Amino acid sequence: MSTAPQLVVHRDKELMAQAAAARLITRIVDAQASRGSASVVLTGGRNGNGLLAALAAAPARDAVDWGRLDLWWGDERFLPEGDPERNVTQAREALLDSVPLDPKRVHAMPASDGPYGDDVDAAAAAYAEELAAAAGPENHGPVPTFDVLMLGVGPDTHVASLFPELPAVRETDRTVVGVHGAPKPPPTRVTLTLPAIRAAREVWLLAAGEDKAQAAAIALSGAGEIQAPAAGAYGRGRTLWLLDGAAASQLPRSLYPPASA
Ligand SMILES: O=C1O[C@H](COP(=O)(O)O)[C@@H](O)[C@H](O)[C@H]1O
């Protein structure tokens, strides 16, 4: 069942990143307190990396027990290990290299020079198996119930590597698929599908900057998920759109009334 999106609009992208980082710290600490560990799905892109950098700079980051955190990725650019364009490389630089994570709990998606070579579909199937192996009987299918799954919203409404009208966004069965011919480079990618995204307790969509304004307005105005993948991303318990004022500037008044002064 879809959860209605809730919107939080911050003044600018710096404040949005800091507030989202604080929110994430709280969610992780709460999950660790109630379930012993936490699981978070990271996103690539400018807003996702901005959040990780803000988290790295937040003194409260020491409240997290980094050894009891599972990290997964919503998508990956299918490039060689260590490529600066890989989402995991950027996440390592922004945060992961500076906190004491358990390497066994950092579930990066395969690289194009990894065990599956350049076979992106085999790489996607392997990640699906890794997710299935981590899912327990208390989960609702072949993926863990992630505590928080974050998605950067692209200017074309893509989330993860689910681009409008491409086959990946139509997938209703598999949890992870290979993407061929993505309109944003690189063309070959690995992505969670909408059914996997919807297994999360909380889905957070991040949109900051003027170039995200139209995408946010379209996705939040009742567009279909095939044409606007962000519209199909929701969590089991909560769907949260975290925006800055620029990204919120084209939202319908019923969702976010502009300030009167
Ligand atoms: O390529 C990607 O783009 C999106 C959005 O990135 P942004 O820089 O426009 O914020 C991101 O969510 C995705 O993970 C990434 O692979």
Short mmCIF file of C-alpha atoms and ligand atoms in Angstrom, two decimals:
data_model
loop_
_atom_site.label_atom_id
_atom_site.label_comp_id
_atom_site.label_asym_id
_atom_site.label_seq_id
_atom_site.Cartn_x
_atom_site.Cartn_y
_atom_site.Cartn_z
CA MET A 1 0.00 0.00 0.00
CA SER A 2 1.38 3.41 -0.88
CA THR A 3 1.97 5.96 1.87
CA ALA A 4 1.06 9.55 1.05
CA PRO A 5 4.17 11.70 0.62
CA GLN A 6 5.03 14.13 3.41
CA LEU A 7 7.00 17.23 2.45
CA VAL A 8 9.67 19.06 4.39
CA VAL A 9 11.02 22.18 2.71
CA HIS A 10 14.27 23.72 3.93
CA ARG A 11 15.63 27.16 3.13
CA ASP A 12 18.54 26.02 0.98
CA LYS A 13 20.45 22.91 0.00
CA GLU A 14 23.09 23.25 2.74
CA LEU A 15 20.44 23.39 5.47
CA MET A 16 18.56 20.55 3.80
CA ALA A 17 21.69 18.37 3.85
CA GLN A 18 22.40 19.17 7.51
CA ALA A 19 18.80 18.58 8.61
CA ALA A 20 18.56 15.33 6.63
CA ALA A 21 21.86 14.15 8.13
CA ALA A 22 20.53 14.88 11.63
CA ARG A 23 17.33 13.01 10.78
CA LEU A 24 19.31 10.03 9.49
CA ILE A 25 21.47 9.86 12.61
CA THR A 26 18.29 9.76 14.74
CA ARG A 27 16.71 7.03 12.62
CA ILE A 28 19.84 4.87 12.76
CA VAL A 29 20.25 5.32 16.52
CA ASP A 30 16.56 4.51 17.12
CA ALA A 31 16.69 1.40 14.91
CA GLN A 32 19.83 0.18 16.67
CA ALA A 33 18.16 0.74 20.04
CA SER A 34 15.01 -1.17 19.12
CA ARG A 35 16.29 -3.88 16.76
CA GLY A 36 20.00 -4.10 17.52
CA SER A 37 21.12 -2.94 14.11
CA ALA A 38 20.06 -0.60 11.32
CA SER A 39 19.97 -0.83 7.55
CA VAL A 40 20.19 2.12 5.20
CA VAL A 41 20.11 2.30 1.42
CA LEU A 42 22.31 5.04 0.00
CA THR A 43 21.75 7.05 -3.15
CA GLY A 44 24.25 8.57 -5.50
CA GLY A 45 24.04 12.05 -6.96
CA ARG A 46 24.66 15.55 -5.65
CA ASN A 47 21.99 15.61 -2.95
CA GLY A 48 22.87 12.17 -1.57
CA ASN A 49 26.56 13.00 -1.41
CA GLY A 50 25.76 16.38 0.17
CA LEU A 51 23.86 14.58 2.93
CA LEU A 52 26.76 12.18 3.55
CA ALA A 53 29.26 15.06 3.73
CA ALA A 54 26.98 16.85 6.22
CA LEU A 55 26.77 13.68 8.26
CA ALA A 56 30.57 13.39 8.28
CA ALA A 57 30.76 16.92 9.67
CA ALA A 58 28.04 16.44 12.33
CA PRO A 59 29.38 15.93 15.88
CA ALA A 60 26.34 13.69 16.58
CA ARG A 61 27.70 11.13 14.10
CA ASP A 62 29.47 9.59 17.10
CA ALA A 63 26.05 8.57 18.44
CA VAL A 64 25.85 5.95 15.68
CA ASP A 65 27.26 2.49 16.31
CA TRP A 66 28.85 2.21 12.87
CA GLY A 67 29.69 -1.46 13.34
CA ARG A 68 25.99 -2.32 13.59
CA LEU A 69 24.91 -0.64 10.38
CA ASP A 70 24.22 -2.36 7.05
CA LEU A 71 24.69 -0.17 4.01
CA TRP A 72 23.15 -0.99 0.65
CA TRP A 73 22.88 1.01 -2.57
CA GLY A 74 19.82 1.96 -4.56
CA ASP A 75 21.80 1.99 -7.78
CA GLU A 76 25.27 1.98 -9.20
CA ARG A 77 27.00 3.17 -12.32
CA PHE A 78 28.47 -0.01 -13.83
CA LEU A 79 32.12 1.06 -14.01
CA PRO A 80 35.45 -0.37 -12.79
CA GLU A 81 36.18 -0.56 -9.06
CA GLY A 82 37.42 2.80 -7.75
CA ASP A 83 36.12 4.79 -10.71
CA PRO A 84 35.41 8.32 -9.44
CA GLU A 85 31.94 8.21 -11.03
CA ARG A 86 30.85 5.13 -9.08
CA ASN A 87 28.35 5.97 -6.36
CA VAL A 88 30.25 3.88 -3.82
CA THR A 89 33.51 5.72 -4.56
CA GLN A 90 31.80 9.06 -3.96
CA ALA A 91 30.12 7.79 -0.78
CA ARG A 92 33.47 6.54 0.54
CA GLU A 93 35.01 9.96 -0.03
CA ALA A 94 32.09 11.84 1.49
CA LEU A 95 31.68 9.70 4.63
CA LEU A 96 32.37 5.99 4.62
CA ASP A 97 36.17 6.18 4.81
CA SER A 98 35.95 8.29 7.94
CA VAL A 99 33.72 6.10 10.11
CA PRO A 100 34.39 2.64 11.62
CA LEU A 101 32.01 0.54 9.51
CA ASP A 102 32.14 -3.25 9.46
CA PRO A 103 33.37 -3.94 5.87
CA LYS A 104 31.20 -7.09 5.75
CA ARG A 105 28.13 -4.90 6.19
CA VAL A 106 28.99 -2.51 3.36
CA HIS A 107 27.10 -4.05 0.44
CA ALA A 108 28.45 -2.24 -2.61
CA MET A 109 27.00 -3.22 -5.96
CA PRO A 110 29.41 -5.10 -8.25
CA ALA A 111 31.85 -3.23 -10.49
CA SER A 112 32.34 -3.85 -14.21
CA ASP A 113 35.76 -5.40 -13.56
CA GLY A 114 34.46 -7.59 -10.73
CA PRO A 115 33.50 -11.27 -10.65
CA TYR A 116 30.79 -10.84 -13.32
CA GLY A 117 32.99 -8.91 -15.73
CA ASP A 118 30.96 -6.67 -18.00
CA ASP A 119 27.79 -8.79 -17.65
CA VAL A 120 25.56 -6.24 -15.90
CA ASP A 121 22.59 -8.58 -15.75
CA ALA A 122 24.65 -11.21 -13.91
CA ALA A 123 25.90 -8.48 -11.55
CA ALA A 124 22.29 -7.41 -10.87
CA ALA A 125 21.21 -11.01 -10.23
CA ALA A 126 24.09 -11.46 -7.78
CA TYR A 127 23.05 -8.34 -5.85
CA ALA A 128 19.47 -9.62 -5.74
CA GLU A 129 20.80 -12.85 -4.20
CA GLU A 130 22.81 -10.89 -1.63
CA LEU A 131 19.67 -9.01 -0.65
CA ALA A 132 17.62 -12.20 -0.48
CA ALA A 133 20.24 -13.82 1.75
CA ALA A 134 19.99 -10.86 4.14
CA ALA A 135 16.19 -10.99 4.31
CA GLY A 136 14.77 -12.83 7.29
CA PRO A 137 11.38 -14.49 7.85
CA GLU A 138 10.16 -11.25 9.45
CA ASN A 139 10.69 -9.43 6.16
CA HIS A 140 8.07 -9.17 3.49
CA GLY A 141 9.90 -10.72 0.57
CA PRO A 142 13.37 -11.26 -0.86
CA VAL A 143 14.82 -8.01 0.49
CA PRO A 144 15.43 -6.81 4.05
CA THR A 145 13.01 -4.24 5.45
CA PHE A 146 15.42 -1.33 5.15
CA ASP A 147 15.05 1.28 7.89
CA VAL A 148 15.70 4.17 5.52
CA LEU A 149 16.07 4.12 1.76
CA MET A 150 17.24 7.37 0.19
CA LEU A 151 16.76 8.41 -3.41
CA GLY A 152 18.10 11.47 -5.18
CA VAL A 153 15.51 12.76 -7.63
CA GLY A 154 16.93 13.48 -11.09
CA PRO A 155 15.79 16.47 -13.18
CA ASP A 156 13.91 13.99 -15.42
CA THR A 157 12.16 12.42 -12.35
CA HIS A 158 14.44 9.38 -12.31
CA VAL A 159 15.25 7.77 -8.98
CA ALA A 160 18.01 5.19 -8.44
CA SER A 161 18.62 4.17 -12.09
CA LEU A 162 14.91 3.93 -12.90
CA PHE A 163 14.53 6.26 -15.86
CA PRO A 164 11.19 7.25 -17.39
CA GLU A 165 9.79 4.68 -19.80
CA LEU A 166 12.82 2.31 -19.67
CA PRO A 167 12.20 -1.39 -18.91
CA ALA A 168 13.66 -1.21 -15.38
CA VAL A 169 10.83 0.98 -14.11
CA ARG A 170 8.27 -1.51 -15.42
CA GLU A 171 9.82 -4.43 -13.49
CA THR A 172 7.32 -6.00 -11.11
CA ASP A 173 9.07 -9.23 -10.20
CA ARG A 174 12.87 -8.95 -9.80
CA THR A 175 14.34 -6.80 -7.04
CA VAL A 176 17.48 -5.72 -8.90
CA VAL A 177 18.01 -5.36 -12.65
CA GLY A 178 20.68 -4.28 -15.09
CA VAL A 179 20.01 -1.07 -17.00
CA HIS A 180 21.09 -0.69 -20.61
CA GLY A 181 20.98 2.62 -22.47
CA ALA A 182 20.36 5.01 -19.55
CA PRO A 183 19.94 8.57 -20.87
CA LYS A 184 22.34 9.87 -18.20
CA PRO A 185 25.94 8.61 -18.43
CA PRO A 186 27.11 6.00 -17.94
CA PRO A 187 24.50 4.09 -19.95
CA THR A 188 25.03 0.80 -18.12
CA ARG A 189 23.87 0.63 -14.53
CA VAL A 190 22.51 -1.64 -11.80
CA THR A 191 19.37 -0.61 -9.93
CA LEU A 192 16.88 -1.67 -7.31
CA THR A 193 13.40 -1.89 -8.78
CA LEU A 194 10.23 -0.27 -7.44
CA PRO A 195 9.13 -3.47 -5.60
CA ALA A 196 12.49 -3.54 -3.74
CA ILE A 197 12.29 0.18 -2.94
CA ARG A 198 8.79 -0.26 -1.53
CA ALA A 199 10.05 -2.83 0.98
CA ALA A 200 11.66 -0.03 2.99
CA ARG A 201 10.10 1.28 6.18
CA GLU A 202 10.91 4.82 5.15
CA VAL A 203 11.68 6.16 1.70
CA TRP A 204 13.25 9.62 1.55
CA LEU A 205 13.37 11.50 -1.73
CA LEU A 206 15.98 14.25 -1.86
CA ALA A 207 15.55 17.18 -4.19
CA ALA A 208 17.53 20.40 -3.93
CA GLY A 209 18.17 23.01 -6.59
CA GLU A 210 16.23 24.73 -9.29
CA ASP A 211 16.87 21.93 -11.79
CA LYS A 212 14.77 19.61 -9.59
CA ALA A 213 11.74 21.91 -9.36
CA GLN A 214 9.89 20.60 -12.38
CA ALA A 215 10.61 16.98 -11.50
CA ALA A 216 9.26 17.43 -7.96
CA ALA A 217 6.14 19.18 -9.25
CA ILE A 218 5.44 16.45 -11.80
CA ALA A 219 6.07 13.53 -9.44
CA LEU A 220 3.95 15.05 -6.68
CA SER A 221 1.04 16.00 -8.92
CA GLY A 222 -0.29 12.53 -9.65
CA ALA A 223 1.98 11.50 -12.55
CA GLY A 224 2.28 7.81 -13.37
CA GLU A 225 5.40 5.96 -12.23
CA ILE A 226 6.38 4.80 -15.72
CA GLN A 227 6.57 8.40 -16.93
CA ALA A 228 7.81 9.78 -13.60
CA PRO A 229 9.60 7.05 -11.59
CA ALA A 230 9.85 9.26 -8.47
CA ALA A 231 6.05 9.07 -8.24
CA GLY A 232 6.28 5.31 -7.70
CA ALA A 233 8.81 5.44 -4.86
CA TYR A 234 7.20 5.06 -1.46
CA GLY A 235 7.87 3.32 1.83
CA ARG A 236 5.79 0.88 3.87
CA GLY A 237 5.51 3.31 6.77
CA ARG A 238 6.56 6.68 5.47
CA THR A 239 7.41 8.54 2.30
CA LEU A 240 9.26 11.75 2.90
CA TRP A 241 10.23 14.35 0.34
CA LEU A 242 13.10 16.51 1.59
CA LEU A 243 13.39 19.62 -0.55
CA ASP A 244 14.96 23.03 -0.57
CA GLY A 245 13.05 26.18 -1.49
CA ALA A 246 14.32 26.13 -5.09
CA ALA A 247 13.19 22.54 -5.70
CA ALA A 248 9.83 23.31 -4.09
CA SER A 249 9.26 26.45 -6.17
CA GLN A 250 6.98 24.83 -8.76
CA LEU A 251 4.91 22.66 -6.43
CA PRO A 252 1.15 23.08 -6.60
CA ARG A 253 -0.11 25.52 -3.96
CA SER A 254 -2.18 22.78 -2.35
CA LEU A 255 1.03 20.91 -1.49
CA TYR A 256 3.31 23.77 -0.58
CA PRO A 257 1.86 27.25 -0.44
CA PRO A 258 4.55 29.85 -1.19
CA ALA A 259 5.22 32.46 1.50
CA SER A 260 2.86 35.43 1.16
CA ALA A 261 5.44 38.14 1.85
O1 LIG B 1 22.98 9.14 -11.69
C1 LIG B 1 22.37 9.27 -10.67
O2 LIG B 1 21.56 10.37 -10.51
C2 LIG B 1 20.57 10.46 -9.50
C3 LIG B 1 20.31 11.94 -9.21
O3 LIG B 1 21.52 12.64 -9.14
P1 LIG B 1 21.64 14.21 -9.00
O4 LIG B 1 23.09 14.53 -9.11
O5 LIG B 1 20.83 14.83 -10.12
O6 LIG B 1 21.06 14.58 -7.66
C4 LIG B 1 20.93 9.65 -8.29
O7 LIG B 1 19.82 9.55 -7.48
C5 LIG B 1 21.40 8.26 -8.67
O8 LIG B 1 21.71 7.50 -7.52
C6 LIG B 1 22.61 8.37 -9.52
O9 LIG B 1 23.14 7.14 -9.94
#
